[in-house]
């Protein structure tokens, strides 16, 4: 199976995964693997990272790299903003 290469599809997948699942990972590479596994299809890494950047720029997801108070290292978390939730719900028809 070939990775999905449509950049808009990567944004759609990211929003739908973020709407339905709470994902955290140790780093961006692990996050890519988790999103890909959760989506149930191969994704293109470059297009995935471009989709993350586009979603941040459009205000649909929060900055995924976090350093929580009292933490010793950063982690990656997929969290939709209200705009992202609204967009994802539009995609699902709910």
Coordinates of C-alpha atoms in Angstrom, one line a residue:
X1 CA 0.0 0.0 0.0
X2 CA 1.4 3.4 -1.0
X3 CA 1.4 6.3 1.4
X4 CA -1.3 8.9 0.9
X5 CA 0.3 11.9 -0.8
X6 CA -2.6 14.5 -1.0
X7 CA -1.7 17.3 1.4
X8 CA -5.3 18.1 2.1
X9 CA -6.0 14.5 2.9
X10 CA -3.2 14.6 5.5
X11 CA -4.9 17.7 7.1
X12 CA -8.2 15.9 7.0
X13 CA -6.7 12.7 8.6
X14 CA -4.9 14.8 11.3
X15 CA -8.2 16.6 12.2
X16 CA -10.3 13.4 12.3
X17 CA -7.7 11.6 14.4
X18 CA -7.5 14.5 16.8
X19 CA -11.3 14.7 17.1
X20 CA -11.6 11.0 17.9
X21 CA -8.4 10.2 19.8
X22 CA -6.2 11.6 22.5
X23 CA -2.6 11.1 21.2
X24 CA 0.7 11.8 22.9
X25 CA 4.2 10.7 21.9
X26 CA 7.7 11.3 23.0
X27 CA 8.7 13.1 19.7
X28 CA 7.4 14.0 16.3
X29 CA 8.6 10.8 14.7
X30 CA 6.7 8.7 17.2
X31 CA 3.7 10.9 16.8
X32 CA 3.8 10.3 13.0
X33 CA 3.8 6.6 13.7
X34 CA 0.9 6.8 16.1
X35 CA -1.2 9.0 13.8
X36 CA -0.5 6.6 10.9
X37 CA -1.4 3.6 13.0
X38 CA -4.6 5.2 14.3
X39 CA -5.6 6.3 10.8
X40 CA -5.1 2.8 9.6
X41 CA -3.2 3.8 6.5
X42 CA 0.3 4.8 5.5
X43 CA 1.1 8.5 5.3
X44 CA 3.9 10.4 3.8
X45 CA 6.1 11.8 6.6
X46 CA 6.9 15.1 4.8
X47 CA 3.2 15.7 4.0
X48 CA 2.3 14.8 7.6
X49 CA 4.7 17.4 9.0
X50 CA 3.4 19.9 6.4
X51 CA -0.2 19.2 7.5
X52 CA 0.8 19.7 11.2
X53 CA 2.4 23.1 10.3
X54 CA -0.7 24.1 8.2
X55 CA -3.0 23.2 11.0
X56 CA -1.0 25.2 13.5
X57 CA -0.9 28.2 11.0
X58 CA -4.7 28.0 10.5
X59 CA -5.3 27.8 14.2
X60 CA -6.8 24.3 14.0
X61 CA -4.4 22.5 16.4
X62 CA -2.4 23.8 19.3
X63 CA 1.4 23.7 19.2
X64 CA 2.1 20.0 19.6
X65 CA 5.5 20.2 21.3
X66 CA 4.9 20.7 25.1
X67 CA 7.1 21.0 28.1
X68 CA 4.7 20.6 31.1
X69 CA 5.7 22.1 34.4
X70 CA 8.0 19.9 36.4
X71 CA 8.7 17.8 33.3
X72 CA 12.2 16.7 32.4
X73 CA 11.6 16.6 28.7
X74 CA 9.2 17.7 26.0
X75 CA 6.5 15.6 24.5
X76 CA 4.2 15.7 21.5
X77 CA 0.4 16.0 21.9
X78 CA -2.3 16.3 19.3
X79 CA -4.9 18.8 20.6
X80 CA -7.5 20.5 18.4
X81 CA -8.6 24.1 19.0
X82 CA -12.3 25.0 18.9
X83 CA -11.8 25.9 15.2
X84 CA -10.2 22.5 14.6
X85 CA -13.1 20.7 16.3
X86 CA -15.6 22.6 14.2
X87 CA -13.7 21.8 11.0
X88 CA -13.4 18.2 11.9
X89 CA -17.1 17.9 12.8
X90 CA -17.9 19.5 9.4
X91 CA -15.8 16.7 7.8
X92 CA -17.7 14.0 9.6
X93 CA -21.1 15.7 9.0
X94 CA -21.9 15.9 12.8

